[in-house]
PDB file of C-alpha atoms in Angstrom:
ATOM      1  CA  MET A 252     -19.355 -12.530  51.376  1.00 49.00           C
ATOM      2  CA  LYS A 253     -19.187 -14.745  54.414  1.00 51.00           C
ATOM      3  CA  ALA A 254     -19.753 -17.770  52.266  1.00 51.00           C
ATOM      4  CA  ASN A 255     -16.864 -16.742  50.023  1.00 51.00           C
ATOM      5  CA  PHE A 256     -14.580 -16.495  53.167  1.00 50.00           C
ATOM      6  CA  LYS A 257     -15.716 -19.921  54.277  1.00 52.00           C
ATOM      7  CA  ILE A 258     -15.051 -21.367  50.631  1.00 53.00           C
ATOM      8  CA  TRP A 259     -11.378 -19.763  50.606  1.00 50.00           C
ATOM      9  CA  THR A 260     -10.798 -20.934  53.998  1.00 54.00           C
ATOM     10  CA  PHE A 261     -11.905 -24.557  53.296  1.00 51.00           C
ATOM     11  CA  LEU A 262      -9.720 -24.719  50.007  1.00 50.00           C
ATOM     12  CA  MET A 263      -6.726 -23.185  51.649  1.00 50.00           C
ATOM     13  CA  SER A 264      -6.575 -25.483  54.591  1.00 50.00           C
ATOM     14  CA  LEU A 265      -7.393 -28.417  52.628  1.00 45.00           C
ATOM     15  CA  GLY A 266      -4.616 -27.233  50.317  1.00 49.00           C
ATOM     16  CA  ILE A 267      -2.189 -26.895  53.269  1.00 49.00           C
ATOM     17  CA  PHE A 268      -3.203 -30.346  54.323  1.00 47.00           C
ATOM     18  CA  LEU A 269      -2.607 -31.891  50.888  1.00 44.00           C
ATOM     19  CA  GLY A 270       0.706 -29.768  50.691  1.00 47.00           C
ATOM     20  CA  ALA A 271       1.846 -31.355  53.981  1.00 42.00           C
ATOM     21  CA  MET A 272       1.158 -34.790  52.653  1.00 43.00           C
ATOM     22  CA  GLU A 273       3.121 -34.221  49.509  1.00 43.00           C
ATOM     23  CA  ILE A 274       0.548 -35.505  47.234  1.00 43.00           C
ATOM     24  CA  THR A 275       1.373 -33.368  44.541  1.00 43.00           C
ATOM     25  CA  ALA A 276       4.404 -34.020  42.256  1.00 53.00           C
ATOM     26  CA  GLN A 277       4.931 -30.390  41.381  1.00 67.00           C
ATOM     27  CA  GLU A 278       6.497 -28.260  43.891  1.00 85.00           C
ATOM     28  CA  ARG A 279       5.237 -24.989  44.624  1.00 89.00           C
ATOM     29  CA  ILE A 280       7.146 -22.025  43.092  1.00 90.00           C
ATOM     30  CA  THR A 281       7.862 -19.435  45.574  1.00 90.00           C
ATOM     31  CA  PRO A 282       7.437 -15.793  45.101  1.00 91.00           C
ATOM     32  CA  PRO A 283      10.672 -13.469  45.060  1.00 90.00           C
ATOM     33  CA  LYS A 284      12.104 -13.070  48.588  1.00 88.00           C
ATOM     34  CA  LYS A 285      12.993  -9.247  48.160  1.00 88.00           C
ATOM     35  CA  GLN A 286      10.923  -6.511  46.286  1.00 89.00           C
ATOM     36  CA  SER A 287      12.525  -5.105  43.393  1.00 89.00           C
ATOM     37  CA  LYS A 288      11.384  -1.797  44.607  1.00 89.00           C
ATOM     38  CA  VAL A 289       9.961  -1.148  41.101  1.00 89.00           C
ATOM     39  CA  LYS A 290       6.246  -0.714  41.993  1.00 89.00           C
ATOM     40  CA  SER A 291       4.780  -2.006  38.677  1.00 88.00           C
ATOM     41  CA  ILE A 292       7.200  -5.124  38.698  1.00 90.00           C
ATOM     42  CA  ASP A 293       6.443  -5.846  42.269  1.00 91.00           C
ATOM     43  CA  ASP A 294       2.492  -5.298  41.684  1.00 89.00           C
ATOM     44  CA  PHE A 295       2.863  -7.682  38.661  1.00 90.00           C
ATOM     45  CA  SER A 296       4.718 -10.320  40.534  1.00 91.00           C
ATOM     46  CA  ASN A 297       2.337 -10.086  43.582  1.00 90.00           C
ATOM     47  CA  HIS A 298      -0.624 -10.339  41.249  1.00 87.00           C
ATOM     48  CA  CYS A 299       1.105 -13.281  39.499  1.00 91.00           C
ATOM     49  CA  PHE A 300       1.632 -15.221  42.585  1.00 92.00           C
ATOM     50  CA  LYS A 301      -1.955 -14.685  44.125  1.00 88.00           C
ATOM     51  CA  ILE A 302      -3.269 -16.186  41.076  1.00 88.00           C
ATOM     52  CA  TYR A 303      -0.754 -18.891  40.843  1.00 92.00           C
ATOM     53  CA  ASN A 304      -1.577 -19.792  44.368  1.00 89.00           C
ATOM     54  CA  THR A 305      -5.279 -20.244  43.550  1.00 86.00           C
ATOM     55  CA  VAL A 306      -4.585 -22.410  40.534  1.00 88.00           C
ATOM     56  CA  PHE A 307      -2.079 -24.385  42.267  1.00 90.00           C
ATOM     57  CA  VAL A 308      -4.404 -25.409  45.380  1.00 86.00           C
ATOM     58  CA  TYR A 309      -7.148 -26.131  42.876  1.00 86.00           C
ATOM     59  CA  ASP A 310      -4.827 -28.400  40.694  1.00 87.00           C
ATOM     60  CA  SER A 311      -3.668 -29.965  43.944  1.00 86.00           C
ATOM     61  CA  LEU A 312      -7.113 -30.972  45.042  1.00 85.00           C
ATOM     62  CA  VAL A 313      -8.091 -32.138  41.507  1.00 84.00           C
ATOM     63  CA  ASN A 314      -4.925 -34.279  41.368  1.00 85.00           C
ATOM     64  CA  ALA A 315      -5.695 -35.810  44.856  1.00 85.00           C
ATOM     65  CA  GLY A 316      -9.045 -36.673  43.519  1.00 85.00           C
ATOM     66  CA  VAL A 317     -11.158 -34.333  45.980  1.00 85.00           C
ATOM     67  CA  GLU A 318     -14.572 -33.879  44.587  1.00 86.00           C
ATOM     68  CA  ILE A 319     -14.758 -29.815  44.355  1.00 83.00           C
ATOM     69  CA  PRO A 320     -18.552 -28.639  44.291  1.00 85.00           C
ATOM     70  CA  ALA A 321     -19.672 -26.663  41.165  1.00 86.00           C
ATOM     71  CA  GLU A 322     -20.358 -23.646  43.255  1.00 86.00           C
ATOM     72  CA  ILE A 323     -16.948 -23.508  44.510  1.00 83.00           C
ATOM     73  CA  GLU A 324     -15.478 -23.899  40.969  1.00 83.00           C
ATOM     74  CA  ASP A 325     -17.714 -21.079  39.834  1.00 83.00           C
ATOM     75  CA  GLU A 326     -16.210 -18.858  42.671  1.00 83.00           C
ATOM     76  CA  ILE A 327     -12.667 -19.774  41.740  1.00 81.00           C
ATOM     77  CA  ALA A 328     -13.221 -19.190  37.993  1.00 79.00           C
ATOM     78  CA  ALA A 329     -14.948 -15.613  38.887  1.00 81.00           C
ATOM     79  CA  ASP A 330     -12.072 -14.815  41.025  1.00 81.00           C
ATOM     80  CA  PHE A 331      -9.536 -15.958  38.402  1.00 77.00           C
ATOM     81  CA  GLU A 332     -10.978 -13.920  35.811  1.00 79.00           C
ATOM     82  CA  ALA A 333     -11.072 -10.750  38.117  1.00 80.00           C
ATOM     83  CA  ARG A 334      -7.444 -11.127  39.030  1.00 80.00           C
ATOM     84  CA  ILE A 335      -6.369 -11.544  35.411  1.00 78.00           C
ATOM     85  CA  ASP A 336      -7.995  -8.433  34.521  1.00 76.00           C
ATOM     86  CA  SER A 337      -6.202  -6.637  37.294  1.00 76.00           C
ATOM     87  CA  LEU A 338      -3.006  -8.272  36.112  1.00 76.00           C
ATOM     88  CA  SER A 339      -3.347  -6.812  32.656  1.00 76.00           C
ATOM     89  CA  ASP A 340      -3.735  -3.266  34.321  1.00 77.00           C
ATOM     90  CA  VAL A 341      -0.257  -3.297  35.544  1.00 77.00           C
ATOM     91  CA  VAL A 342       1.507  -4.426  32.492  1.00 79.00           C
ATOM     92  CA  PRO A 343       1.706  -1.169  30.402  1.00 79.00           C
ATOM     93  CA  GLU A 344       3.662   0.747  32.884  1.00 82.00           C
ATOM     94  CA  MET A 345       6.254  -1.920  33.662  1.00 85.00           C
ATOM     95  CA  LEU A 346       8.763  -1.147  30.748  1.00 81.00           C
ATOM     96  CA  SER A 347       8.903   2.636  31.536  1.00 83.00           C
ATOM     97  CA  ASP A 348       9.408   2.065  35.157  1.00 87.00           C
ATOM     98  CA  VAL A 349      12.280  -0.301  34.651  1.00 86.00           C
ATOM     99  CA  GLU A 350      13.974   1.887  32.256  1.00 86.00           C
ATOM    100  CA  GLY A 351      14.227   4.502  34.763  1.00 85.00           C
ATOM    101  CA  ALA A 352      15.350   2.332  37.613  1.00 87.00           C
ATOM    102  CA  PRO A 353      18.814   2.212  38.891  1.00 91.00           C
ATOM    103  CA  PHE A 354      20.992  -1.010  37.867  1.00 90.00           C
ATOM    104  CA  MET A 355      20.429  -2.968  41.137  1.00 91.00           C
ATOM    105  CA  ARG A 356      16.893  -2.554  40.980  1.00 90.00           C
ATOM    106  CA  LYS A 357      16.688  -3.740  37.240  1.00 89.00           C
ATOM    107  CA  ILE A 358      18.441  -6.739  38.516  1.00 91.00           C
ATOM    108  CA  ARG A 359      16.002  -7.535  41.177  1.00 92.00           C
ATOM    109  CA  ALA A 360      13.157  -6.660  38.698  1.00 91.00           C
ATOM    110  CA  ALA A 361      14.577  -9.195  36.237  1.00 91.00           C
ATOM    111  CA  GLY A 362      14.501 -12.058  39.001  1.00 92.00           C
ATOM    112  CA  SER A 363      11.098 -11.027  39.955  1.00 92.00           C
ATOM    113  CA  LEU A 364      10.016 -11.265  36.544  1.00 91.00           C
ATOM    114  CA  ASN A 365      11.572 -14.657  35.862  1.00 93.00           C
ATOM    115  CA  LYS A 366       9.748 -16.216  38.858  1.00 93.00           C
ATOM    116  CA  SER A 367       6.577 -14.757  37.560  1.00 92.00           C
ATOM    117  CA  ARG A 368       7.242 -16.312  34.170  1.00 91.00           C
ATOM    118  CA  LYS A 369       7.548 -19.678  35.823  1.00 92.00           C
ATOM    119  CA  ALA A 370       4.288 -19.114  37.703  1.00 92.00           C
ATOM    120  CA  ILE A 371       2.605 -17.970  34.393  1.00 89.00           C
ATOM    121  CA  ASN A 372       3.924 -21.064  32.385  1.00 90.00           C
ATOM    122  CA  TYR A 373       2.468 -23.299  35.310  1.00 91.00           C
ATOM    123  CA  MET A 374      -0.810 -21.481  34.808  1.00 87.00           C
ATOM    124  CA  LEU A 375      -0.807 -21.786  30.959  1.00 84.00           C
ATOM    125  CA  GLN A 376       0.024 -25.690  31.491  1.00 87.00           C
ATOM    126  CA  PHE A 377      -2.915 -25.805  33.842  1.00 85.00           C
ATOM    127  CA  SER A 378      -5.319 -24.047  31.433  1.00 80.00           C
ATOM    128  CA  LYS A 379      -4.343 -26.326  28.731  1.00 84.00           C
ATOM    129  CA  LYS A 380      -4.602 -29.383  30.776  1.00 82.00           C
ATOM    130  CA  TYR A 381      -8.109 -28.333  32.041  1.00 77.00           C
ATOM    131  CA  THR A 382      -9.532 -26.871  28.817  1.00 75.00           C
ATOM    132  CA  LEU A 383      -8.085 -29.243  26.246  1.00 77.00           C
ATOM    133  CA  GLY A 384      -6.873 -32.000  28.559  1.00 63.00           C
ATOM    134  CA  GLU A 385      -9.679 -34.566  27.805  1.00 53.00           C
ATOM    135  CA  ALA A 386      -9.572 -33.899  24.010  1.00 49.00           C
ATOM    136  CA  GLU A 387      -5.838 -34.428  24.059  1.00 50.00           C
ATOM    137  CA  GLU A 388      -6.217 -37.685  26.088  1.00 50.00           C
ATOM    138  CA  GLU A 389      -8.625 -39.027  23.560  1.00 49.00           C
ATOM    139  CA  ASN A 390      -6.528 -38.039  20.648  1.00 52.00           C
ATOM    140  CA  THR A 391      -3.227 -39.662  22.148  1.00 51.00           C
ATOM    141  CA  SER A 392      -5.116 -42.954  22.873  1.00 49.00           C
ATOM    142  CA  THR A 393      -6.664 -42.988  19.503  1.00 48.00           C
ATOM    143  CA  THR A 394      -3.011 -42.308  17.908  1.00 49.00           C
ATOM    144  CA  ASN A 395      -1.365 -44.992  20.210  1.00 49.00           C
ATOM    145  CA  VAL A 396      -3.949 -47.531  19.047  1.00 48.00           C
ATOM    146  CA  GLU A 397      -3.579 -46.641  15.364  1.00 48.00           C
ATOM    147  CA  ASN A 398       0.283 -46.847  15.579  1.00 49.00           C
ATOM    148  CA  GLU A 399       0.211 -50.501  17.190  1.00 47.00           C
TER     149      GLU A 399
END
């Protein structure tokens, strides 16, 4: 447990350091400033941004050329999977909670979901980049050579 804390502390401090140096071209997406007061929407948004922050720090480190040890990558992957599972637990009750909410809460909930959508899009791009990225680069370089 202590090792996990040290790993996360290291990654977060390194991420903050790299963020301060503005090495990444992607700006960090900020979570909603106000809670919508629709519990399931707020939980969904909080879970999304916890996952997003982990992915963003990891992506920033990789883009900066920092060598990340395999055991830390394994910890990140395990944490990512656990958080994705907890995210899917929140989704089923979101629709019913929004339907019964007052108008202003629905508007705030829509704003929270929009920010969460942006974070999820970033995470999907990250997933594509690191699972299919090397194969895509090889395919595009082969295609470019054939076109010339």
